[in-house]
PDB file of C-alpha atoms in Angstrom:
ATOM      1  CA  UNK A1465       0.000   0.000   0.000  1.00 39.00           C
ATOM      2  CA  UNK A1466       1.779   2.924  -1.605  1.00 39.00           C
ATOM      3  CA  UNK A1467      -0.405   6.171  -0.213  1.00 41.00           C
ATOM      4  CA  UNK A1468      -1.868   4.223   3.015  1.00 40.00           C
ATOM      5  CA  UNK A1469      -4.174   6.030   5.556  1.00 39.00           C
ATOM      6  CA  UNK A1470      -3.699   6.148   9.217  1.00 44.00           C
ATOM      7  CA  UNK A1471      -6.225   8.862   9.747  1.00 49.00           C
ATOM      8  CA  UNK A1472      -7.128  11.846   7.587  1.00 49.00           C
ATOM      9  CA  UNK A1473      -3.838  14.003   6.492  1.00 53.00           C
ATOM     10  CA  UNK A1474      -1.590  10.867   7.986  1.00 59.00           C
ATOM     11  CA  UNK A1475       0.894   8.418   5.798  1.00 70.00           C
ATOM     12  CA  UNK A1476       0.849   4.965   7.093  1.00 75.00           C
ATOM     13  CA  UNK A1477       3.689   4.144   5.167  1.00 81.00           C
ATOM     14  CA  UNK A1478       5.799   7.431   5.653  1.00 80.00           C
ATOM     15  CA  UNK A1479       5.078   7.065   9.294  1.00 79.00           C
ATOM     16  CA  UNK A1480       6.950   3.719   9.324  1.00 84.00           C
ATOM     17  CA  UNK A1481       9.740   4.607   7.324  1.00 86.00           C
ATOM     18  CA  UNK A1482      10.008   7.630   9.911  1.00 85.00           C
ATOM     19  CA  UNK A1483       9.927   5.030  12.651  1.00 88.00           C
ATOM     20  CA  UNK A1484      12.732   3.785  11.173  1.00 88.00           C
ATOM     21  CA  UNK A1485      14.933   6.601   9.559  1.00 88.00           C
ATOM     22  CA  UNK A1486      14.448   7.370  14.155  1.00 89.00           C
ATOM     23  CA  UNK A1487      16.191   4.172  15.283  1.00 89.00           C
ATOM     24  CA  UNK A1488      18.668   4.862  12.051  1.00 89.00           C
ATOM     25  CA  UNK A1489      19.895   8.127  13.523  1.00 88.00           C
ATOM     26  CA  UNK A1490      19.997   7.045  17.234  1.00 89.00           C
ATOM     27  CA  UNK A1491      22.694   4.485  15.846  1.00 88.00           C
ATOM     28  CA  UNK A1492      24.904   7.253  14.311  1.00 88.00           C
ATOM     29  CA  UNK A1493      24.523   9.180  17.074  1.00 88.00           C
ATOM     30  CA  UNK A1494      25.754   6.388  19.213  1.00 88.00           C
ATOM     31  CA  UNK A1495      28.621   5.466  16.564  1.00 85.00           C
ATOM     32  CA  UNK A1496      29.977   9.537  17.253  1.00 85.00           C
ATOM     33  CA  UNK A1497      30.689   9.081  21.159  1.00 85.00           C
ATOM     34  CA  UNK A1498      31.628   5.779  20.362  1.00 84.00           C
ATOM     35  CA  UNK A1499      34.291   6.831  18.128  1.00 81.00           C
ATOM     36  CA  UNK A1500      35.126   9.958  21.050  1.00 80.00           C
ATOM     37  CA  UNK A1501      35.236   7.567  23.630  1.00 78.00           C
ATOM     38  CA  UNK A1502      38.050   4.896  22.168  1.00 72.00           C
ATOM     39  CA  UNK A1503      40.079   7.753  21.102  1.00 70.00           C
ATOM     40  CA  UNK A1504      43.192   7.240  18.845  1.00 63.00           C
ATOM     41  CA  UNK A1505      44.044   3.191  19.731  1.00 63.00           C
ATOM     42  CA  UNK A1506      45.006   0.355  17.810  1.00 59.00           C
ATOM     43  CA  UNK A1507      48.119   1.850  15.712  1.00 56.00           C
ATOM     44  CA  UNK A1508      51.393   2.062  16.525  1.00 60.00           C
ATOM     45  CA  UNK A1509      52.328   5.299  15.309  1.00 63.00           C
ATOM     46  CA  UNK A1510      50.922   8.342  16.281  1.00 67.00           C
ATOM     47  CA  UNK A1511      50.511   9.954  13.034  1.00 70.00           C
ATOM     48  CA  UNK A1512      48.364   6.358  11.774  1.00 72.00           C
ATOM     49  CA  UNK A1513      45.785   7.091  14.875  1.00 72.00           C
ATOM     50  CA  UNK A1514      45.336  10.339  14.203  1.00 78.00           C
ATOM     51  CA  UNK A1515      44.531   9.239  10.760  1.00 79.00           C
ATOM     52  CA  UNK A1516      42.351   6.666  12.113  1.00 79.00           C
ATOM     53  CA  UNK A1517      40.242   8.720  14.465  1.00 79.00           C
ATOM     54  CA  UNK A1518      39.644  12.098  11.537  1.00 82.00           C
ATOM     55  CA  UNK A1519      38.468   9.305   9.246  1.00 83.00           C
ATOM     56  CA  UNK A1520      36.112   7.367  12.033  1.00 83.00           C
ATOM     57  CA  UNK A1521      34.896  10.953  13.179  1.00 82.00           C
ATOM     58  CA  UNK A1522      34.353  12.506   9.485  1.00 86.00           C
ATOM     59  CA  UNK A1523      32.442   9.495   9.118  1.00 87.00           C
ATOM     60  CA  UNK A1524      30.377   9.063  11.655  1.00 86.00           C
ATOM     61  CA  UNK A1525      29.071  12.445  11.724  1.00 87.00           C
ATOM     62  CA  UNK A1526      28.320  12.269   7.877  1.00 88.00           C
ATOM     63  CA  UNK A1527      25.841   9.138   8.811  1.00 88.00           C
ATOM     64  CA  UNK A1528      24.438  11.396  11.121  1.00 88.00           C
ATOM     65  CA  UNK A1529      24.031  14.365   8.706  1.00 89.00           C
ATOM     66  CA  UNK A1530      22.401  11.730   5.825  1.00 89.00           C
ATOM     67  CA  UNK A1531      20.245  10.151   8.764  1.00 88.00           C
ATOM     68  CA  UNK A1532      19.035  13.492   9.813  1.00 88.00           C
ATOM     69  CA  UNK A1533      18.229  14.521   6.331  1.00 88.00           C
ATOM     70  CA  UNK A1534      16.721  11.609   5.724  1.00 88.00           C
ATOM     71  CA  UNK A1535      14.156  11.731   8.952  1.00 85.00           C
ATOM     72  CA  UNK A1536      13.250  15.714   8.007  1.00 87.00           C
ATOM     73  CA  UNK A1537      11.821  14.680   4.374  1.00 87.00           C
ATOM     74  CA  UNK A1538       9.930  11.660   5.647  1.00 84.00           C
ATOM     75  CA  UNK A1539       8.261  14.056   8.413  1.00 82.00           C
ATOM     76  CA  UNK A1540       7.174  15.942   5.764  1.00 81.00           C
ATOM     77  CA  UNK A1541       5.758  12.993   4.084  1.00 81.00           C
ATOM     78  CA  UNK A1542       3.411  11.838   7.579  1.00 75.00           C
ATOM     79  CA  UNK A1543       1.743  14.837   7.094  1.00 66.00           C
ATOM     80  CA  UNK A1544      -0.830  16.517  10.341  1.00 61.00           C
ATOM     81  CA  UNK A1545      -2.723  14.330  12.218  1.00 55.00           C
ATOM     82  CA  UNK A1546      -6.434  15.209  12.357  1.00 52.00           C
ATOM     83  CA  UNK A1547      -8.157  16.556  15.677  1.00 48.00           C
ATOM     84  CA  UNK A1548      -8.801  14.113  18.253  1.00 52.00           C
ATOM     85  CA  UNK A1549     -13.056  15.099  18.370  1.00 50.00           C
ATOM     86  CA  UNK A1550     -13.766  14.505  14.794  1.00 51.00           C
ATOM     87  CA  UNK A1551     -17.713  16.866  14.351  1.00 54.00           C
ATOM     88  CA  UNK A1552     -18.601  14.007  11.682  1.00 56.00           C
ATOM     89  CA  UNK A1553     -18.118  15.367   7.727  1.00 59.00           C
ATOM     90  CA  UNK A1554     -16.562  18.390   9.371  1.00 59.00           C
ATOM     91  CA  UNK A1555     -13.454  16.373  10.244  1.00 56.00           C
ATOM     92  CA  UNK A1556     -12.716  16.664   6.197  1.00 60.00           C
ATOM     93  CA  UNK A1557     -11.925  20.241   6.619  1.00 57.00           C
ATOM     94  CA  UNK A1558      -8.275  19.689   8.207  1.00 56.00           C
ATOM     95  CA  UNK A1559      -7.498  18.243   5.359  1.00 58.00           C
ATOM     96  CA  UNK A1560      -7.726  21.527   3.891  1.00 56.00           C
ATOM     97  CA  UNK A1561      -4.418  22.727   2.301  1.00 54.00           C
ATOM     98  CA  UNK A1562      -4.971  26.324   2.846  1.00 57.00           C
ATOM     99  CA  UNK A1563      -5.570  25.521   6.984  1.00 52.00           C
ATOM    100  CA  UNK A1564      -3.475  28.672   8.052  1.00 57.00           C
ATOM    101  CA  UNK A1565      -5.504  31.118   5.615  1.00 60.00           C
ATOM    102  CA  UNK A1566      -9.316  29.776   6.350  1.00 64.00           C
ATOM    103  CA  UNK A1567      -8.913  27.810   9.705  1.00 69.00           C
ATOM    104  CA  UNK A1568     -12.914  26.590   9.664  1.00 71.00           C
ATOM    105  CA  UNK A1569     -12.132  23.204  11.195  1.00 68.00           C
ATOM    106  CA  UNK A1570     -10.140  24.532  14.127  1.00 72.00           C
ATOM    107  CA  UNK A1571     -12.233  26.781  14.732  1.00 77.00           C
ATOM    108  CA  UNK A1572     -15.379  24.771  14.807  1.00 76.00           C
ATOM    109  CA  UNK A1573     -13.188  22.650  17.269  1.00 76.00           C
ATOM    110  CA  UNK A1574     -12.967  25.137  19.381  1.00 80.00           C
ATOM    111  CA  UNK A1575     -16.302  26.085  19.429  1.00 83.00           C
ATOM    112  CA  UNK A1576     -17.762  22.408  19.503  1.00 79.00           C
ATOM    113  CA  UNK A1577     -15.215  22.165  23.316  1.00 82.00           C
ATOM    114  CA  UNK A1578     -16.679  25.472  24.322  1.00 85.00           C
ATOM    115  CA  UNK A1579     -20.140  24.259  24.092  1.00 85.00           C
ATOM    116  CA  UNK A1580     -19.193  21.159  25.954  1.00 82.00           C
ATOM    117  CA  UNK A1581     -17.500  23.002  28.568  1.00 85.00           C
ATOM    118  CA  UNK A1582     -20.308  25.601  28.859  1.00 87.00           C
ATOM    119  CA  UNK A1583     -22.991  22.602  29.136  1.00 86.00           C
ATOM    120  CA  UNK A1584     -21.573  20.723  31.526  1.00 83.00           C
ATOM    121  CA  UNK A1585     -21.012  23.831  33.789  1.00 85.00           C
ATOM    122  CA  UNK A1586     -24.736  24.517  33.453  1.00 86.00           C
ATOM    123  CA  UNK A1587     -25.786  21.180  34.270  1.00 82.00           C
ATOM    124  CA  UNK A1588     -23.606  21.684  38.147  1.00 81.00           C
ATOM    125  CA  UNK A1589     -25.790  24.828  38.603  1.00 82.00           C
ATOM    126  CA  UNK A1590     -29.206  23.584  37.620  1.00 80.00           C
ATOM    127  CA  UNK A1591     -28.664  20.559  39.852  1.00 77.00           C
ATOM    128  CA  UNK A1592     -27.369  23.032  42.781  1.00 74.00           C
ATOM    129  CA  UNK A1593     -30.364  25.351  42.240  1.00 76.00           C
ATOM    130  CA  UNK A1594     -32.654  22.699  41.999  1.00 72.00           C
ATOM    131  CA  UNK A1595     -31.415  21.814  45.885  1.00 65.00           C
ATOM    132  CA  UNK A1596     -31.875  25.022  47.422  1.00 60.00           C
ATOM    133  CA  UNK A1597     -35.131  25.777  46.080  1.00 56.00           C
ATOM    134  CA  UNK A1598     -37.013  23.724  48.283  1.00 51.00           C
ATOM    135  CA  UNK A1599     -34.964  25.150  50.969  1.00 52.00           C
ATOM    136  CA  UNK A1600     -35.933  28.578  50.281  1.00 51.00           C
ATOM    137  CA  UNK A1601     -39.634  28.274  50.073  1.00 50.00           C
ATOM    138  CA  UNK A1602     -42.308  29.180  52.701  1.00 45.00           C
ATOM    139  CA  UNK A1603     -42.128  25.344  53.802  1.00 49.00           C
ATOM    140  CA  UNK A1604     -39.506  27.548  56.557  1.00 49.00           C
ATOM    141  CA  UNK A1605     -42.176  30.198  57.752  1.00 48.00           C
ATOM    142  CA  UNK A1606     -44.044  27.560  59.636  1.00 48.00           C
ATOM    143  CA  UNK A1607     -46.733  26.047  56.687  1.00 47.00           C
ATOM    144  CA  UNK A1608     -47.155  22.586  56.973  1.00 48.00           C
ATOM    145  CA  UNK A1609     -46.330  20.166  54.536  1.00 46.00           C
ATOM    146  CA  UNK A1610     -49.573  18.606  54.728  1.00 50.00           C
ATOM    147  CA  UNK A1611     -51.265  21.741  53.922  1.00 55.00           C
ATOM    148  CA  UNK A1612     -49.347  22.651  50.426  1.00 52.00           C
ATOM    149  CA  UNK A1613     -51.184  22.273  47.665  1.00 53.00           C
ATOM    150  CA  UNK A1614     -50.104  20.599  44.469  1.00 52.00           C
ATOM    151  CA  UNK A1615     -47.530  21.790  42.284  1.00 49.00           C
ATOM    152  CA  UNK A1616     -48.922  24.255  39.545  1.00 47.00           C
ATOM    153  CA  UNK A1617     -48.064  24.380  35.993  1.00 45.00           C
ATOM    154  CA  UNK A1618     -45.102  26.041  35.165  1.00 46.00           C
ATOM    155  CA  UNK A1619     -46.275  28.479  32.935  1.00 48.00           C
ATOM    156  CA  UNK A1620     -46.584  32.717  33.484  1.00 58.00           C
ATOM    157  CA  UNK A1621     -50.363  32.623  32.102  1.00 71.00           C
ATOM    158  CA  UNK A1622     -53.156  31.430  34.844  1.00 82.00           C
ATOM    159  CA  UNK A1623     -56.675  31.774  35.006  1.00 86.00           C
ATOM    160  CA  UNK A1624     -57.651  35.397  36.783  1.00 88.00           C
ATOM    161  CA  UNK A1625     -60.150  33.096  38.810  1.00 90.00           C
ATOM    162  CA  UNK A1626     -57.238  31.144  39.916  1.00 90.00           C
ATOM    163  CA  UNK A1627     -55.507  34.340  40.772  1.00 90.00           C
ATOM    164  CA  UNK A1628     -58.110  35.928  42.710  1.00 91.00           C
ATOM    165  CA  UNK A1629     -59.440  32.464  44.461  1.00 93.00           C
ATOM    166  CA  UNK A1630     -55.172  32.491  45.789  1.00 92.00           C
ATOM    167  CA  UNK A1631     -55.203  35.992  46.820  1.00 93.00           C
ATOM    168  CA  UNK A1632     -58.518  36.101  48.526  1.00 93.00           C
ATOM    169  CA  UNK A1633     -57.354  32.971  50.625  1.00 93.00           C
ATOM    170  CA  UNK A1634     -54.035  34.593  51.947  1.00 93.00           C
ATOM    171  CA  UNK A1635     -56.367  38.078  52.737  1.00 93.00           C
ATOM    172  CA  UNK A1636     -58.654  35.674  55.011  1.00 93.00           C
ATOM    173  CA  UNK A1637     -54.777  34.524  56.513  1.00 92.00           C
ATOM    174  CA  UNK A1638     -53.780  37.855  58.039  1.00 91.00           C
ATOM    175  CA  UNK A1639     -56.542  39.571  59.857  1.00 91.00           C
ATOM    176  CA  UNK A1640     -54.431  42.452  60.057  1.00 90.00           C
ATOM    177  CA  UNK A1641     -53.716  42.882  56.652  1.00 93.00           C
ATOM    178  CA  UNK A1642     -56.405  43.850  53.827  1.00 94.00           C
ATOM    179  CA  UNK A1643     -55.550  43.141  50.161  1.00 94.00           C
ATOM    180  CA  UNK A1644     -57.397  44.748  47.312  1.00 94.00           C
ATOM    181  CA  UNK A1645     -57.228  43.153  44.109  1.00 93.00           C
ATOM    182  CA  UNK A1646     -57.758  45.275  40.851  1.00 91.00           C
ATOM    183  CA  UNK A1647     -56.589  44.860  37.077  1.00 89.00           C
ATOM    184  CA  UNK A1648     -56.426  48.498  35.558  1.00 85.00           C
ATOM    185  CA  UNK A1649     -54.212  46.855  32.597  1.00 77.00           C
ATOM    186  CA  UNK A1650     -56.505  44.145  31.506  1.00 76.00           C
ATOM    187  CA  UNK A1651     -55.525  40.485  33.254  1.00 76.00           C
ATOM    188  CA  UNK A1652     -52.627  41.498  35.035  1.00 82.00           C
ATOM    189  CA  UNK A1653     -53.292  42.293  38.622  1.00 89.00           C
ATOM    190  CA  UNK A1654     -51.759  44.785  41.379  1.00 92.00           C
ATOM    191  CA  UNK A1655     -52.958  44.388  44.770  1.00 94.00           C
ATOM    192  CA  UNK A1656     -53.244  47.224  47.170  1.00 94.00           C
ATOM    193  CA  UNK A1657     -51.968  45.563  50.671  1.00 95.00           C
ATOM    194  CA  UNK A1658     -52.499  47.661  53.765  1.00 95.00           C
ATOM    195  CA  UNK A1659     -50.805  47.087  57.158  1.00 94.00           C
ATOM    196  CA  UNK A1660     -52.669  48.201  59.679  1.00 91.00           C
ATOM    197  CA  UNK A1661     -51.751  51.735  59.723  1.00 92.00           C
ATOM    198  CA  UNK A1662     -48.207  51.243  59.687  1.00 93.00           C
ATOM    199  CA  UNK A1663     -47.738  50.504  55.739  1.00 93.00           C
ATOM    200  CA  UNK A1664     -49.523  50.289  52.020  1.00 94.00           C
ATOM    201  CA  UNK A1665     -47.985  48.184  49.490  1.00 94.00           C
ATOM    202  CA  UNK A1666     -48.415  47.759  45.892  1.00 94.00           C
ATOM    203  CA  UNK A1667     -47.485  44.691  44.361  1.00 94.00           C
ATOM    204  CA  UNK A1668     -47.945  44.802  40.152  1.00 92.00           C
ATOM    205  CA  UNK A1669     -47.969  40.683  39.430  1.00 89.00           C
ATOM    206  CA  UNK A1670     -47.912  39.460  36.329  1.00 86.00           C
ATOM    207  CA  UNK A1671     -50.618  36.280  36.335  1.00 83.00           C
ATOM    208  CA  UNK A1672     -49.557  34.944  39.935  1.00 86.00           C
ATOM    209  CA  UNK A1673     -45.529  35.966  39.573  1.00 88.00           C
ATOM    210  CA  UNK A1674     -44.744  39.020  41.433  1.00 89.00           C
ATOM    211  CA  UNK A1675     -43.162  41.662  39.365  1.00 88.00           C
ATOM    212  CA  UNK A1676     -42.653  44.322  41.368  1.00 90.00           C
ATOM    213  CA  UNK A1677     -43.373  46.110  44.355  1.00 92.00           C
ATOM    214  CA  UNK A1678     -43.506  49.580  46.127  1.00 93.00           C
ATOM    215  CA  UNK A1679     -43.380  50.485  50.156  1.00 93.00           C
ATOM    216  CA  UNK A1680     -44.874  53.362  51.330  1.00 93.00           C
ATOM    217  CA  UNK A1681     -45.660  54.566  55.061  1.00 91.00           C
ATOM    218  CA  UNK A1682     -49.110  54.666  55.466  1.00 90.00           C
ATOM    219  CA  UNK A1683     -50.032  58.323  55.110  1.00 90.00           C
ATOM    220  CA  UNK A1684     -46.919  58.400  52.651  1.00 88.00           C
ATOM    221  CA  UNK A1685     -47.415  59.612  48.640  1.00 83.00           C
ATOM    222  CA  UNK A1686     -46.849  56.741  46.503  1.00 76.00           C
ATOM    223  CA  UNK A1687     -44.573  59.107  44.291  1.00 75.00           C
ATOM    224  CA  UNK A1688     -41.767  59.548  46.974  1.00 78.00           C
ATOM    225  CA  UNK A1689     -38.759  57.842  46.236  1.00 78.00           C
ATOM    226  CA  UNK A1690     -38.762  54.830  47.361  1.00 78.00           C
ATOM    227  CA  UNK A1691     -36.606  53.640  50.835  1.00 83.00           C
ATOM    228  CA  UNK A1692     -35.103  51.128  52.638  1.00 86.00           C
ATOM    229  CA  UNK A1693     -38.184  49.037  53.136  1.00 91.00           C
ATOM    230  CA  UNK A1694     -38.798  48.629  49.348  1.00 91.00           C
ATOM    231  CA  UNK A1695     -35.219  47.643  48.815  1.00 91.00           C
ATOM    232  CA  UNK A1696     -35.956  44.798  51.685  1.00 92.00           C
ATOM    233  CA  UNK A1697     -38.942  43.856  49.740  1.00 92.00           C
ATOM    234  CA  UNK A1698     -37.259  43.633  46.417  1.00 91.00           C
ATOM    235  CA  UNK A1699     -34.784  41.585  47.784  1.00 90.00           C
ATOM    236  CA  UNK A1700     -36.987  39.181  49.434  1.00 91.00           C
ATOM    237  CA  UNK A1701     -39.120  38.877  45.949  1.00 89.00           C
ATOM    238  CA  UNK A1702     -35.674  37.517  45.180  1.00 88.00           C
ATOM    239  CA  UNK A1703     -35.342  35.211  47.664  1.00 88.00           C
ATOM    240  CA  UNK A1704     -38.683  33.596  47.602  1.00 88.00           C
ATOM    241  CA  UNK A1705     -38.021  31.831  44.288  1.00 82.00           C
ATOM    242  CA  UNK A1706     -40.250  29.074  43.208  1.00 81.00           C
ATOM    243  CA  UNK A1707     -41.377  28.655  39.729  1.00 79.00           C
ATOM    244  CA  UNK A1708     -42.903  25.612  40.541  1.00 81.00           C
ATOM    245  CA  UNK A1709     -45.329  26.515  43.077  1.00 85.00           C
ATOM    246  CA  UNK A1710     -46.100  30.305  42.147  1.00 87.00           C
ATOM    247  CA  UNK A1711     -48.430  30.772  45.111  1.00 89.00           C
ATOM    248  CA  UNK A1712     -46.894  29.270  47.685  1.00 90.00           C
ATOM    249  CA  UNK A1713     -44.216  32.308  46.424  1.00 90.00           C
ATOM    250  CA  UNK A1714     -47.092  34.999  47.516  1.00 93.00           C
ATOM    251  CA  UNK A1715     -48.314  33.728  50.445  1.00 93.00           C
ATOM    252  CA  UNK A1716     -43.922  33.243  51.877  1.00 93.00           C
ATOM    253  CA  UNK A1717     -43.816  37.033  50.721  1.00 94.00           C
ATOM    254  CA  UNK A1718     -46.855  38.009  52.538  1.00 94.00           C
ATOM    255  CA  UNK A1719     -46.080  36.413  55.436  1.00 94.00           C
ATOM    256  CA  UNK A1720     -42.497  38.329  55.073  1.00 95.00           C
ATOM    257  CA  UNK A1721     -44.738  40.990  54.796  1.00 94.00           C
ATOM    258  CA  UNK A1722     -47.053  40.655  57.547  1.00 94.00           C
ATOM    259  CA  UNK A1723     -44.234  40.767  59.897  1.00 94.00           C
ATOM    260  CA  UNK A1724     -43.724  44.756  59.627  1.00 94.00           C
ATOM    261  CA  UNK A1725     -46.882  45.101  61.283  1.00 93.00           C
ATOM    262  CA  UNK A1726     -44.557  45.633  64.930  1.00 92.00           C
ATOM    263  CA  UNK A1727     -42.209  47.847  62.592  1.00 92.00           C
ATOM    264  CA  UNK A1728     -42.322  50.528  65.376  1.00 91.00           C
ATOM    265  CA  UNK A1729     -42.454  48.078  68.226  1.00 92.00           C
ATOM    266  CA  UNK A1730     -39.769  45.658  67.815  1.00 92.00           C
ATOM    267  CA  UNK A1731     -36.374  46.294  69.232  1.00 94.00           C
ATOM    268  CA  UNK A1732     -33.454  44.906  66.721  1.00 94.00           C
ATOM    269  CA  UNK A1733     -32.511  41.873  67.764  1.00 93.00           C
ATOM    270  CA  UNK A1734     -28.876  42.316  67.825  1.00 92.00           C
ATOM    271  CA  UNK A1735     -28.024  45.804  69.538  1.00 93.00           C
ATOM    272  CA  UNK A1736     -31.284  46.078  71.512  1.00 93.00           C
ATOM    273  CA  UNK A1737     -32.348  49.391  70.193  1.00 92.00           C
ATOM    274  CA  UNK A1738     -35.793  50.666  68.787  1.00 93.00           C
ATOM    275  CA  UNK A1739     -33.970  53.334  66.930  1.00 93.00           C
ATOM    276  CA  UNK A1740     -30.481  53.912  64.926  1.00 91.00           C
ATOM    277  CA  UNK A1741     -29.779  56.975  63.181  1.00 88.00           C
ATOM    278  CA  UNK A1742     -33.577  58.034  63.804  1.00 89.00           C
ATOM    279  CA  UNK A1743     -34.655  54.457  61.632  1.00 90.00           C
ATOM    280  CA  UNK A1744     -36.487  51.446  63.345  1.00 93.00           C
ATOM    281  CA  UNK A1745     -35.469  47.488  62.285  1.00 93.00           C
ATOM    282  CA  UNK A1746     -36.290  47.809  58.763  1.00 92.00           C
ATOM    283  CA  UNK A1747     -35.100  44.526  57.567  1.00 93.00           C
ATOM    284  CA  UNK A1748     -36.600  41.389  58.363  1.00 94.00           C
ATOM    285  CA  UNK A1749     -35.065  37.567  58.414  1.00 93.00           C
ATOM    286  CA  UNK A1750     -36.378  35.848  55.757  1.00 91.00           C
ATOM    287  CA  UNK A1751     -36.109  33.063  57.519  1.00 91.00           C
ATOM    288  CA  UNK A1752     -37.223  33.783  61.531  1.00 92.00           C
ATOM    289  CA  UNK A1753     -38.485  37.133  60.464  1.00 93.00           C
ATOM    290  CA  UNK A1754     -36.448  38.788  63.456  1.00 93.00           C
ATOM    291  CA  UNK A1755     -36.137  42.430  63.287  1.00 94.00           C
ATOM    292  CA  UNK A1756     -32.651  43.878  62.357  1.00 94.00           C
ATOM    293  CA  UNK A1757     -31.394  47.350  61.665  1.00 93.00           C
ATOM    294  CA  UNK A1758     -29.929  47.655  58.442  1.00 88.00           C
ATOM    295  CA  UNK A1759     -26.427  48.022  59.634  1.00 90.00           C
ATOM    296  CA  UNK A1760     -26.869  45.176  62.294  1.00 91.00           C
ATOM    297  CA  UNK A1761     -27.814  42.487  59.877  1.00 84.00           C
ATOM    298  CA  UNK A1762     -24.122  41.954  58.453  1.00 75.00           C
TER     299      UNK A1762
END
């Protein structure tokens, strides 16, 4: 087999002459310091070694020239091994002559590993997220297992009577809490949640997914820039993440909520104080929903 195939751009036969022309040159190499190490012995005269050892070295060192030679033009001849992740047809483009002017194969290579790479990284995250979520649901605020309901569809679109049946059940939860339910934009609702007299909320949802929400004192205008509780309350929309179970996401952030009915009452629970820099506890624990100044939290 003349032009034999290893693997695409390889020469079977080129590689095993290389193989060989290898072993060829180790064995002149070895031949040189042979010839350095005996020296000038075996003549009697001194002018017939000298002879002797010019003509071994001169030799020697020509074998290793011709070997050398020899081993560059077969390498030549091998040619470039192809990639070791052959994309099926695509492998055919390293065999491309013009590699170093249109370099689609490498490339592709590259982008084929990055894709691999990027998958695999956001399989580790899904299956970390997945653990948390449970542990960041309202299951922690004290509702019973028994009492969840059933998974709902994962999808943003639910039936307004489904909305309003879910809301109207967590404003018969909290006596002291009111929650007024109105859809100004067509299906999407906001709710107008009022804490006894200490706060009003509006929460804009989109089907049962909370979008957004504003925290005003309750004799506050709603076009004030917002403060320190609405920051609290944005960040606990972020915490209370389940897409799963949409409303048992509203009633963990009402119940969050709820807890800023004592927001003038209830002393931080780290220094002691009702007060700090003129501002009650303004965050809560999403978890034991403990007061906290802001400062005192860290």
């Amino acid at each position: 087999m003349a032009e034999g195939v290893l693997s695409p751009g390889v020469n079977l036969e080129a590689f095993s002459q290389a193989i060989a022309a290898i072993q060829a040159l180790r064995s002149s190499v070895t031949r040189v310091f042979d010839c350095l190490k005996d020296g000038m012995r075996n003549k009697e005269t001194l002018e017939g070694r000298e002879k002797s050892f010019v003509s071994c070295f001169q030799e020697s060192l020509h074998s290793v020239s011709r070997d050398l030679s020899e081993l560059e033009r077969l390498s030549n001849l091998v040619g470039k091994p192809s990639e070791n992740h052959p994309l099926h047809n695509s492998g055919l483009l390293s065999l491309d002559p013009v590699q170093d002017k249109t370099p689609l194969y490498s490339q592709l290579l590259q982008a084929y590993k990055w894709s691999n790479k990027l998958q695999y990284h956001a399989g580790l995250a899904s299956g970390l997220l997945n653990q948390q979520s449970l542990k960041r649901s309202a299951n922690q605020m004290g509702v019973s297992a028994k009492r969840r309901p059933k998974a709902q569809p994962t999808t943003l679109v639910l039936p307004p009577q489904y909305v309003d049946d879910v809301i109207s059940r967590i404003d018969r939860m909290f006596p002291e809490m009111s929650i007024h339910l109105s859809r100004p934009n067509g299906t999407s609702a906001m709710l107008l949640v009022t804490l006894g007299k200490v706060l009003k909320v509006i929460v804009v949802m989109r089907s049962l997914f909370i979008d957004r929400t504003i925290v005003k004192g309750y004799n506050e205008d709603v076009h004030t820039e917002d403060g320190k509780v609405t920051d609290h309350a944005t960040t606990a929309l972020l915490h209370y993440q389940l897409p799963q179970m949409p409303d048992v996401v509203v009633r963990s952030f009402m119940t969050w909520l709820r807890s800023y009915i004592k927001l003038f009452q209830a002393p931080c629970q780290r220094c002691g104080k009702f007060l700090q820099d003129g501002l009650p506890p303004t965050w809560r624990d999403f978890r034991t929903l403990e007061a906290f100044h802001d400062t005192c939290r860290q």
